[in-house]
Structure formats: C-alpha cells, structure tokens
PDB file of C-alpha atoms in Angstrom:
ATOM      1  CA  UNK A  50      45.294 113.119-111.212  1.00 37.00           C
ATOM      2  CA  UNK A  51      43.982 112.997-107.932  1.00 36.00           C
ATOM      3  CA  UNK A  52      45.527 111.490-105.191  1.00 39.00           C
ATOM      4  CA  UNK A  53      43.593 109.236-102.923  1.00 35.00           C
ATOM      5  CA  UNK A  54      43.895 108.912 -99.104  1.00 36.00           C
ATOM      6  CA  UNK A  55      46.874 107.183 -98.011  1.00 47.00           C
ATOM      7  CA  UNK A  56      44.604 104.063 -97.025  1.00 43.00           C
ATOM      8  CA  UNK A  57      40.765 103.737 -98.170  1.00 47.00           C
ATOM      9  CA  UNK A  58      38.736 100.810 -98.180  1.00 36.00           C
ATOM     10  CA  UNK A  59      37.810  98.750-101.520  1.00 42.00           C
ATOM     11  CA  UNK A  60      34.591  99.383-103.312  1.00 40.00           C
ATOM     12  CA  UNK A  61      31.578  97.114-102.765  1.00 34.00           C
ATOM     13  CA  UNK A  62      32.248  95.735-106.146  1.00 37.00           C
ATOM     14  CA  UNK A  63      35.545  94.807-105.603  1.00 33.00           C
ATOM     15  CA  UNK A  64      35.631  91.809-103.161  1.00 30.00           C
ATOM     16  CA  UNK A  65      39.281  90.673-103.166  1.00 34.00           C
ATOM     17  CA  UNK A  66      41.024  94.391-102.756  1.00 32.00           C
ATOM     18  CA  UNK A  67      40.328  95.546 -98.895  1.00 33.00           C
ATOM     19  CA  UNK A  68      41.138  97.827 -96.387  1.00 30.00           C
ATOM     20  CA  UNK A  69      45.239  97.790 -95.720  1.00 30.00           C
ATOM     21  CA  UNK A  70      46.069  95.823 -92.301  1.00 30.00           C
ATOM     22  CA  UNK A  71      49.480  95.629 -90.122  1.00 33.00           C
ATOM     23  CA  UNK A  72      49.047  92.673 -88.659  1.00 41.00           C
ATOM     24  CA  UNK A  73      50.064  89.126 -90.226  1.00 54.00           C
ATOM     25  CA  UNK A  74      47.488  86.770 -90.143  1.00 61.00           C
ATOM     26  CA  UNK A  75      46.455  83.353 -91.594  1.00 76.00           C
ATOM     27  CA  UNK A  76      44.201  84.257 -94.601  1.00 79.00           C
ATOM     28  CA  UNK A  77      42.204  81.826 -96.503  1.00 80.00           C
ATOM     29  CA  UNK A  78      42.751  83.853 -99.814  1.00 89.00           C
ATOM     30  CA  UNK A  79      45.213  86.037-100.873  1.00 93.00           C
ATOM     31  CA  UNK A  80      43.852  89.945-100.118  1.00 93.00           C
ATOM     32  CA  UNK A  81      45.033  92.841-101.847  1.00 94.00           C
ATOM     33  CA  UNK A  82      45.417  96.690 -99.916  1.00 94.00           C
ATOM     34  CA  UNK A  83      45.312  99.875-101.591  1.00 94.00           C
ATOM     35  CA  UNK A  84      47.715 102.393 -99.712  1.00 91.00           C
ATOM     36  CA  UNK A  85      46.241 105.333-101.609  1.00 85.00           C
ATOM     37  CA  UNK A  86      47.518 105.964-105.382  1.00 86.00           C
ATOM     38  CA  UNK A  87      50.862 104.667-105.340  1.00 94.00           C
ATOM     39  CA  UNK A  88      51.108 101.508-103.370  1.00 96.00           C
ATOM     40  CA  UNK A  89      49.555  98.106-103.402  1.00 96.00           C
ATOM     41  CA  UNK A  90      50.423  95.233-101.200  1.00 96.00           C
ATOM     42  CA  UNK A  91      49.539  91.686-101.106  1.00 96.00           C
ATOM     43  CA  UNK A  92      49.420  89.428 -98.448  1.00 95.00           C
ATOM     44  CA  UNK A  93      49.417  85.808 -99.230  1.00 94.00           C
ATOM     45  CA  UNK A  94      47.304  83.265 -98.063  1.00 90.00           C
ATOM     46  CA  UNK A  95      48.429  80.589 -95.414  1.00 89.00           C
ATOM     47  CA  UNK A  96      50.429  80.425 -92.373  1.00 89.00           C
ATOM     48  CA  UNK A  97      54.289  81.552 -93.017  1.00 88.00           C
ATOM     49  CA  UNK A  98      56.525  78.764 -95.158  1.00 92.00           C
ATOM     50  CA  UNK A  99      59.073  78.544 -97.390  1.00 92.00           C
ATOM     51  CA  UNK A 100      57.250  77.351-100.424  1.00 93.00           C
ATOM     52  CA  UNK A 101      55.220  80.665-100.040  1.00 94.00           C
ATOM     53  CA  UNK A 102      57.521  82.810 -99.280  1.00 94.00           C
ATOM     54  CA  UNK A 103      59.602  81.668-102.077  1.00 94.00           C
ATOM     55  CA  UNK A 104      56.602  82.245-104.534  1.00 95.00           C
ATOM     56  CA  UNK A 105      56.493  85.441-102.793  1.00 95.00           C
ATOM     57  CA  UNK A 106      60.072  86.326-104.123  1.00 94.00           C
ATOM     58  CA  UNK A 107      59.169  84.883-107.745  1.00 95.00           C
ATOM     59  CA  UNK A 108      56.290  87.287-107.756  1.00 96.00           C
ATOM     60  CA  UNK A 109      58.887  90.234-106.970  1.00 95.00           C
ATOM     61  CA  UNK A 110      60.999  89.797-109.611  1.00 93.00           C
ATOM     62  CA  UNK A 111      57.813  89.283-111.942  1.00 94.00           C
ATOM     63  CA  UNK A 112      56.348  92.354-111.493  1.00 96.00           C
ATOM     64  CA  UNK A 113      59.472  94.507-110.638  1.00 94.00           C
ATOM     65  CA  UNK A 114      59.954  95.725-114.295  1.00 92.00           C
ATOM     66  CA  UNK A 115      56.439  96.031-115.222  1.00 94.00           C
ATOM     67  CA  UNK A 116      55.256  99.473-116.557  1.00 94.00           C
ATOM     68  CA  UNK A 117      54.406 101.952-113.746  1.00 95.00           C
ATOM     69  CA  UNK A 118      56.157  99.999-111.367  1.00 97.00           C
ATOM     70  CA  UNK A 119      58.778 101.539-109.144  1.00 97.00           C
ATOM     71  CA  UNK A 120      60.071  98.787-106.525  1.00 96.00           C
ATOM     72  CA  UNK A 121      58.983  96.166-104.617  1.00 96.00           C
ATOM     73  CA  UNK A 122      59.585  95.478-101.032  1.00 93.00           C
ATOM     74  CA  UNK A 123      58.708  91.393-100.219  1.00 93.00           C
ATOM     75  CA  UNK A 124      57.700  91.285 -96.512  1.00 91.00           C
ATOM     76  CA  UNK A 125      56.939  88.157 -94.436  1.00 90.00           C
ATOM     77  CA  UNK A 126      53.667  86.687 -95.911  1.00 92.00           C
ATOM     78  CA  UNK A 127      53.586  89.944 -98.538  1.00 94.00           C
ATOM     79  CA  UNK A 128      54.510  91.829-100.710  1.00 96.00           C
ATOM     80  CA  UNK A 129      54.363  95.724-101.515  1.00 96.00           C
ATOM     81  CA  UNK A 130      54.643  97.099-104.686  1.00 97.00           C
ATOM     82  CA  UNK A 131      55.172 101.140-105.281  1.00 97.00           C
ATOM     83  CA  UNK A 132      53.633 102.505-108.148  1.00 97.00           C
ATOM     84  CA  UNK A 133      53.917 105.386-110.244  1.00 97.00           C
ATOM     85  CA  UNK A 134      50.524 106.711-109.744  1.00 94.00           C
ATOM     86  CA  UNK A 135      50.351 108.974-113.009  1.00 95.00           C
ATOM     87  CA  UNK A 136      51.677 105.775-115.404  1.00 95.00           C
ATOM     88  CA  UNK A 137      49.206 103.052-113.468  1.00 94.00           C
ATOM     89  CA  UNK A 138      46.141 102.611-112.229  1.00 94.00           C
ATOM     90  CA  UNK A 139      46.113 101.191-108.332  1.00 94.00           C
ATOM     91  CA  UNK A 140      43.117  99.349-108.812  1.00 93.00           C
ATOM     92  CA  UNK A 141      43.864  97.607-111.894  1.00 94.00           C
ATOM     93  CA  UNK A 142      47.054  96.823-110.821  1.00 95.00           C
ATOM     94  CA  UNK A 143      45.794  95.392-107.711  1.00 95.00           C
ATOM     95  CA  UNK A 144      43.344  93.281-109.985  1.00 94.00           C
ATOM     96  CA  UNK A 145      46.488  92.325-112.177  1.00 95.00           C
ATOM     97  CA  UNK A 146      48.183  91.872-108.984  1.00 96.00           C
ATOM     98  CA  UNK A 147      46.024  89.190-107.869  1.00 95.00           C
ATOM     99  CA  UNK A 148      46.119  87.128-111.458  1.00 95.00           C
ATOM    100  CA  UNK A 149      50.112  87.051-111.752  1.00 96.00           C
ATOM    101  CA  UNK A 150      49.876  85.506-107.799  1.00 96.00           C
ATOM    102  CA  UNK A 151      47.815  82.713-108.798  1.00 95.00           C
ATOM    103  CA  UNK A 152      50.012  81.588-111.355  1.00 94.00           C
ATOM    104  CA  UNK A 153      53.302  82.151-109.721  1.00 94.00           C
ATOM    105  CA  UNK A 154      55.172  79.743-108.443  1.00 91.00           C
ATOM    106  CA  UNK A 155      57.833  78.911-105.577  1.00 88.00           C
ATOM    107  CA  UNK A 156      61.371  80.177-107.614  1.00 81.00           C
ATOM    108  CA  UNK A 157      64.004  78.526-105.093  1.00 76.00           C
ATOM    109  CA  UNK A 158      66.458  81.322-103.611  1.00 77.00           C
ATOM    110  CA  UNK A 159      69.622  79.469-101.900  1.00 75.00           C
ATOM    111  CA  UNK A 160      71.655  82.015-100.580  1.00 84.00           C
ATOM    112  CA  UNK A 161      75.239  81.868 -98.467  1.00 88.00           C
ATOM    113  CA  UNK A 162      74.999  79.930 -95.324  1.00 92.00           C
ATOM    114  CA  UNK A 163      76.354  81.785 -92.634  1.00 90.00           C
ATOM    115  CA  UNK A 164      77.196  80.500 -89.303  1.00 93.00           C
ATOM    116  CA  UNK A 165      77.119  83.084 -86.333  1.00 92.00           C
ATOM    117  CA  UNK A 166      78.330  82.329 -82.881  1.00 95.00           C
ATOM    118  CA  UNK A 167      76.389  83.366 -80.410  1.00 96.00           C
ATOM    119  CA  UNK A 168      76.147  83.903 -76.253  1.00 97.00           C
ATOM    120  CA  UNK A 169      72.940  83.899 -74.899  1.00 98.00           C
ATOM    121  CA  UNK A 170      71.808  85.211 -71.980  1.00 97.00           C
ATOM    122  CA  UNK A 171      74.181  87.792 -69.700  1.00 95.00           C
ATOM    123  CA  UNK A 172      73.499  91.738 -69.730  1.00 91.00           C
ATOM    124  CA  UNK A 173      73.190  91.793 -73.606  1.00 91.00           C
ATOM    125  CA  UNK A 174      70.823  88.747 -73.256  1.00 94.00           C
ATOM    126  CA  UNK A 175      68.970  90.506 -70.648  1.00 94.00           C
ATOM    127  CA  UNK A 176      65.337  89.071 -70.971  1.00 96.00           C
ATOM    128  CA  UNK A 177      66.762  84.962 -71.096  1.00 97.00           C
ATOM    129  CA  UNK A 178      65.831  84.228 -67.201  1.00 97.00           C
ATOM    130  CA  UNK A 179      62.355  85.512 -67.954  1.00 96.00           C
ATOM    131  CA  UNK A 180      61.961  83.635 -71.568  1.00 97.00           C
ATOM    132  CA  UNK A 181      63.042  80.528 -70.251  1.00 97.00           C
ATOM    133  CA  UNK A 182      60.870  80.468 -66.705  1.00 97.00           C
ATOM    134  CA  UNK A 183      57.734  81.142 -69.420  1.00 96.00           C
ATOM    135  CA  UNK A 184      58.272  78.376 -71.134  1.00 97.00           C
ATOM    136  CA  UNK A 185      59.250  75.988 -67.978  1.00 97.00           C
ATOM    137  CA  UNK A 186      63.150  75.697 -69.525  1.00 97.00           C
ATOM    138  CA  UNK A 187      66.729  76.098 -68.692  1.00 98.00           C
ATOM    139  CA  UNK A 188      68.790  78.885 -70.062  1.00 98.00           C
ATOM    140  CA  UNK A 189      71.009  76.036 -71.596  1.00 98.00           C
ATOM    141  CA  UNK A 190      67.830  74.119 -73.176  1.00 98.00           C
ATOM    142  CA  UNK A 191      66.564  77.491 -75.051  1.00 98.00           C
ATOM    143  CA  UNK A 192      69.810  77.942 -76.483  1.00 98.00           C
ATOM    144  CA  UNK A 193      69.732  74.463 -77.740  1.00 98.00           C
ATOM    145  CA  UNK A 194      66.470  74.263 -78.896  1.00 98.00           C
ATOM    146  CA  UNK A 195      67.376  77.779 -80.992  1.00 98.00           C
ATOM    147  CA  UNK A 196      70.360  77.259 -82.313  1.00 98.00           C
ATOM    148  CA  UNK A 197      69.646  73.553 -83.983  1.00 98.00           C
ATOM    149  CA  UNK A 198      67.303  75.252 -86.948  1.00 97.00           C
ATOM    150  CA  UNK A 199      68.843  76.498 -89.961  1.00 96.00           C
ATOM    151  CA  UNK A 200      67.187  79.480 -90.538  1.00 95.00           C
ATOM    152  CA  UNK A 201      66.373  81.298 -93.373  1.00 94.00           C
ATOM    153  CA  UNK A 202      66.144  84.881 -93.995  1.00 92.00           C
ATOM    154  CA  UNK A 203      62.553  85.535 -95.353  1.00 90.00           C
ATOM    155  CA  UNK A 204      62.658  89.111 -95.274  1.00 87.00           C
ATOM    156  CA  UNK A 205      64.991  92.472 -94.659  1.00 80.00           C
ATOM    157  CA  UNK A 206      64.432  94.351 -91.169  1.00 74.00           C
ATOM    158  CA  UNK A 207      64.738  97.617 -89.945  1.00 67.00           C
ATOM    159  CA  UNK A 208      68.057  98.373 -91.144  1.00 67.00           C
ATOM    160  CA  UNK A 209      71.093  96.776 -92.947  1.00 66.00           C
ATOM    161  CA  UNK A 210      72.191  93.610 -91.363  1.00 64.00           C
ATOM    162  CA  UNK A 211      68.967  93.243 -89.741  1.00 71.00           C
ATOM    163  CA  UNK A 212      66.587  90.282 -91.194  1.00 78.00           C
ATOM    164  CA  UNK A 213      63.674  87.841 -89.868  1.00 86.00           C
ATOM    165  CA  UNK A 214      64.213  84.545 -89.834  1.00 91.00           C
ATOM    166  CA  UNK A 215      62.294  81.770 -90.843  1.00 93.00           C
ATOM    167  CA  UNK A 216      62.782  78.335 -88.712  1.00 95.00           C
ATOM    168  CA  UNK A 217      62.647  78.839 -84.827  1.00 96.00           C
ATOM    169  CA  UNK A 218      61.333  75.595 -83.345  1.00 97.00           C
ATOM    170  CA  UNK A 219      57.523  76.201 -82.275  1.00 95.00           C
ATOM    171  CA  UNK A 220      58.518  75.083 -78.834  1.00 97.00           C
ATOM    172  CA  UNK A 221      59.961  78.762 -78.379  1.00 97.00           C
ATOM    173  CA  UNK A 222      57.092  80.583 -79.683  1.00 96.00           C
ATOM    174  CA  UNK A 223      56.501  83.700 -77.648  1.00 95.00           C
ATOM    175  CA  UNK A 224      53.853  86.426 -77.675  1.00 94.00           C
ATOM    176  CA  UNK A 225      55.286  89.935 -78.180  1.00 93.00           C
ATOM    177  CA  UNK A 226      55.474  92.529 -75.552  1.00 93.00           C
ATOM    178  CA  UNK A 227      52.110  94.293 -75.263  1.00 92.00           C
ATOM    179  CA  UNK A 228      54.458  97.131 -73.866  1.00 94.00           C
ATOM    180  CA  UNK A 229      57.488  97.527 -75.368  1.00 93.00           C
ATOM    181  CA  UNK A 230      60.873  97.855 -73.361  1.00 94.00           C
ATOM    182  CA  UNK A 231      64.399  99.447 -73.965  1.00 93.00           C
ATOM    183  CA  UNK A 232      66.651  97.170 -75.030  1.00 89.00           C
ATOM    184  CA  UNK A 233      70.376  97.315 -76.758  1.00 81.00           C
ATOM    185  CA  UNK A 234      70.207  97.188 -80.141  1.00 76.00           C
ATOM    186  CA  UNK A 235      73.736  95.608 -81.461  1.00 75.00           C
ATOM    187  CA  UNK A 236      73.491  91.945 -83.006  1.00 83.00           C
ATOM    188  CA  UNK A 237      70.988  90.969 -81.029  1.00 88.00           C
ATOM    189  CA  UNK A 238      69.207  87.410 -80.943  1.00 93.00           C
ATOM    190  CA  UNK A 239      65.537  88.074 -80.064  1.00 93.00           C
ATOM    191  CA  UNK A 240      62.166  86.156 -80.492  1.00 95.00           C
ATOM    192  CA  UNK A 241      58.822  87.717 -81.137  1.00 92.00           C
ATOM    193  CA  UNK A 242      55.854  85.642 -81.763  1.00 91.00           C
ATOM    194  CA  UNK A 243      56.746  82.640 -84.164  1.00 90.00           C
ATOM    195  CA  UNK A 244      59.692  84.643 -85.531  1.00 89.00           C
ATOM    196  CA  UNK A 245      63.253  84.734 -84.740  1.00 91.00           C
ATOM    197  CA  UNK A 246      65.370  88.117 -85.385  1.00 87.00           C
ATOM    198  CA  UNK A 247      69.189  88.983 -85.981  1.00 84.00           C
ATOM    199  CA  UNK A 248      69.293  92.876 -84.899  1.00 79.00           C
ATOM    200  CA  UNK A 249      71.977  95.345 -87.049  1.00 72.00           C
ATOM    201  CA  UNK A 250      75.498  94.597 -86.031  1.00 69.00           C
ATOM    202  CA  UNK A 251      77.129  96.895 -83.933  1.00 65.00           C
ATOM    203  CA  UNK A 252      79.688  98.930 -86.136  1.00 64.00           C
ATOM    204  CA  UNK A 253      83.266  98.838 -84.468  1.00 63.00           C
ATOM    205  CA  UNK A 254      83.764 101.334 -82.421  1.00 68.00           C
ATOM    206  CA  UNK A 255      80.530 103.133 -82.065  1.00 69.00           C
ATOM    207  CA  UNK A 256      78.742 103.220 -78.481  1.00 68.00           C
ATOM    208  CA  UNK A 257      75.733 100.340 -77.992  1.00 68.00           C
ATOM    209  CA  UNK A 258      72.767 102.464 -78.412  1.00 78.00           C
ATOM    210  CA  UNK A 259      69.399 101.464 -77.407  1.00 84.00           C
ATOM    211  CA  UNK A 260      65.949 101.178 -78.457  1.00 86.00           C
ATOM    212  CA  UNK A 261      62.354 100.233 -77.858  1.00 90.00           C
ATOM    213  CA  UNK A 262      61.232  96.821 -79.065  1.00 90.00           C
ATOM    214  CA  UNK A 263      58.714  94.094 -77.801  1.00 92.00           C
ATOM    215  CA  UNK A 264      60.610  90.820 -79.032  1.00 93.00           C
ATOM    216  CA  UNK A 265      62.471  88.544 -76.028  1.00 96.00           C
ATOM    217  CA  UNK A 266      66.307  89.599 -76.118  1.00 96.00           C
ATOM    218  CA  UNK A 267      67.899  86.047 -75.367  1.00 97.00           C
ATOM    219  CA  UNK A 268      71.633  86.352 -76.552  1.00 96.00           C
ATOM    220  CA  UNK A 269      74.031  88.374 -78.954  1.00 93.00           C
ATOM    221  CA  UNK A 270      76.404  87.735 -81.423  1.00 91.00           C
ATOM    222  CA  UNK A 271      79.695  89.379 -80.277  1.00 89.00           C
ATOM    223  CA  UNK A 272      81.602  89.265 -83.763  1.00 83.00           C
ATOM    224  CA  UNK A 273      78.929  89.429 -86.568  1.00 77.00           C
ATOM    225  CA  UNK A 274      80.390  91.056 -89.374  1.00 74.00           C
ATOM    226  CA  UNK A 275      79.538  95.041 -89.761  1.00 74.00           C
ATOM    227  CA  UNK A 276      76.000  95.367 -91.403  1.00 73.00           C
ATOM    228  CA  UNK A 277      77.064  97.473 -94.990  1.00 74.00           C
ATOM    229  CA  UNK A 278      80.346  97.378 -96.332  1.00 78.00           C
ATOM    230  CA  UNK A 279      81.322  98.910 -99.887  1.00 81.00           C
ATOM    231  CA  UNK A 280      84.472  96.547 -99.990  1.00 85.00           C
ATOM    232  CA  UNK A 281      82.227  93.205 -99.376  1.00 81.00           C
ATOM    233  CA  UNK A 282      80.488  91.107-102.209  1.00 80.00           C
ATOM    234  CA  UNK A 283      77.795  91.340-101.723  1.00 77.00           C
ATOM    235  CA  UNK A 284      78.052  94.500 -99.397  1.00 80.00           C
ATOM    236  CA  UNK A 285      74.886  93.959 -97.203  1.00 78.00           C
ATOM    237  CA  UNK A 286      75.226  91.309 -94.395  1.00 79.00           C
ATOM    238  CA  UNK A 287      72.376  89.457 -95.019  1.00 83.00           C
ATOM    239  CA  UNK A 288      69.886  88.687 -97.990  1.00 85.00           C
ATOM    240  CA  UNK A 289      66.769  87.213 -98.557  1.00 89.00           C
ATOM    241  CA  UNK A 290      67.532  83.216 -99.102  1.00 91.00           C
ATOM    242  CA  UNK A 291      70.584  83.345 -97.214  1.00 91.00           C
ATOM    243  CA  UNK A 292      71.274  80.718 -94.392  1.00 93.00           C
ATOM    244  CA  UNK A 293      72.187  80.915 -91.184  1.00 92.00           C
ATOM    245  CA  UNK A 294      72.991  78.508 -88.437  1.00 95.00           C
ATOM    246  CA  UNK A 295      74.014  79.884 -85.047  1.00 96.00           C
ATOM    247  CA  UNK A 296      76.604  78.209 -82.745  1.00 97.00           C
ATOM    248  CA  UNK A 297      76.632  78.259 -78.484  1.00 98.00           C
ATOM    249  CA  UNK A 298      79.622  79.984 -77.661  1.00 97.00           C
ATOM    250  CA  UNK A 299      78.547  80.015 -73.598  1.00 97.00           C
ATOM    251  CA  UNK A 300      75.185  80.131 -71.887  1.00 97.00           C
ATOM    252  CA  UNK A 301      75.688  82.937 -69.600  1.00 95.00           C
ATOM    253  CA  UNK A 302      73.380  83.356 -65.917  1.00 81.00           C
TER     254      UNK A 302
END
C-alpha cells in the first residue's frame, strides 16, 4: 500500500471528512481529518463541556479494540485514533468513525479529587500583576475567582503530571500570547484562552528548567506530588476524570 501525505484534504464526495485543523473551534457538526494513512481524528461539535467530553471518552474506549486500531489519544473537543494503515482503511474508518459518534453517549468518568495548594503570584507567578491589571482585578480577587471551581481534567498535556482543566470561571478568560515567552516550567498554574493548566511537577531535586509557552503564569504549586511514580497507584499524577480543587496558600506581590 501506498502511503498518503501526512495531511490531504477530503474528496468532493465526501462532505463530512476535511482537511485536518489545529485550532479548537465551535463546530456545528462533528468533522472528521485524515492525517494521511494511519490517523484519523474527530473533533466534536459544540463549545467545550463535560457531557461532551465525557461522550468523547465513551467513544475511546469504543473504538480502542476495534480491528486495525492501534490507540487512541482523547484531546479537548477530539479525539485521534492511530490506525494500522495495512489492516484499515482511513477513509472508511473515518466514515465508521462518524456513525459510532452519533450514537455514543456521555459514559460518566469520576476520578480522585485532589486538592493542591497553591501561591499565586511572586517570581514563579511571574505574569499575575499583568493578568490581573487586564482584567481590572486584584491579585487576591484572581486567586479567588480561580481557585473556587472544581476542575476537571479533560485531557493529558505535554508530559506526565501535566493536564487541562475543565472549569475556570469565564470571568478569567484570557487570549493566549500571540508571542510566546520563557517561562519556568515546574507545577505551574497558568491560563490560556478559556482553559486552565497544571504544568509537570518539578521532580525533587532537579534544577527549574524553563520553556516557551503563551498561557498567563499566575501561581505554582510548591508541593504537588512528583508527576510518574512506579510505587504510586495509579502511578501518573493526574487522569482524565480526576478532580481537582486548588487551595490559597498566600497571594504573593
């Protein structure tokens, strides 16, 4: 077989399987990419909520041990699905895709609750004067308006530990950098958007390191528990379901 291009758009006579996108947007109808032979995602209609993300996780474990299927990766609004490209057909499976999303429905995931203390603002809260000034707030009335949510961990991140969250209040919402900016990387609280992230725990003693990102950096979580531990039950820090409530340990200026 083959392969195709890593990305191509759909055939004329395919209306509901389109060119792959990056960006998350409010769809009308679910769409369906092809990322060349051996990948398919899926990105649901709607804005971002828990009944859809939670369909989104039924449709995971639906599909996961289908024939030709190698994993699935559920993402904030979507899902991606690796294939084996010589046991399945992309398009087809998109197509079949498509059918089992329809009739899916919300399977409620109600992981640990985990509560997280947290300081905001200070050097490792770097970009809190800045966050709160935009939105016409106190230091002290973003931290409360964050930390009253529970949130909900709709998806893995960039590394173990690392998940977005599900449940900032809108009143924080924040457009991304358009240029991103070094910032440390070690438990971090940041807000990007309508989305509020938990960055990888810092392992014990291993130097902060830094890296480029465009979300707000308003606080840090000084003891979060190490991201991946082979001793731990379950041994990632967070997974998708799971709860978590953060507590003010100080608002620092």
């Amino acid at each position: 077989m083959t392969p195709r291009p890593a990305c191509r758009s759909k055939p004329d006579d395919r209306p509901s399987i389109t060119r792959m996108s990056t960006s998350l947007m409010n769809l009308a109808a679910p769409r369906v990419s092809l990322c060349g032979a051996s990948a398919v995602l899926l990105d649901a209609e709607g804005p971002l909520s828990l009944p859809t993300q939670e369909r989104i996780w039924s449709l995971s474990e639906r599909v996961r041990d289908l024939s030709g299927v190698l994993d699935t990766h559920p993402g904030m609004n979507s899902l991606l699905v690796l294939l084996d490209p010589l046991a399945v057909d992309a398009d087809a499976f998109a197509a079949e895709l498509l059918k089992r999303w329809a009739d899916t429905r919300p399977g409620r995931v109600r992981g640990r609750t985990i509560e997280m203390g947290v300081v905001y603002g200070g050097e490792r809260g770097i970009d809190m004067p800045d966050f709160a000034a935009f939105h016409g707030l106190s230091p002290k009335e973003v931290a409360e308006l964050h930390a009253a949510p529970e949130y909900v961990v709709f998806a893995p991140g960039t590394g173990p530990g690392f998940g977005f969250l599900f449940g900032l209040d809108p009143r924080l919402f924040t457009p991304r950098r358009q240029v991103p900016v070094m910032r440390p990387v070690g438990s971090n609280i940041s807000i990007g958007g309508g989305q509020a992230g938990l960055g990888t725990p810092q392992r014990p003693g291993v130097p902060a390191a830094t890296a480029p990102t465009g979300w707000h950096v308003i606080g840090h979580v000084p003891d979060a528990p190490v991201p991946f531990d082979l001793n731990r039950e379950p041994p990632f820090l967070l997974a998708l379901g799971d709860r978590i409530r953060f507590r003010i340990e100080s608002v620092v200026a």
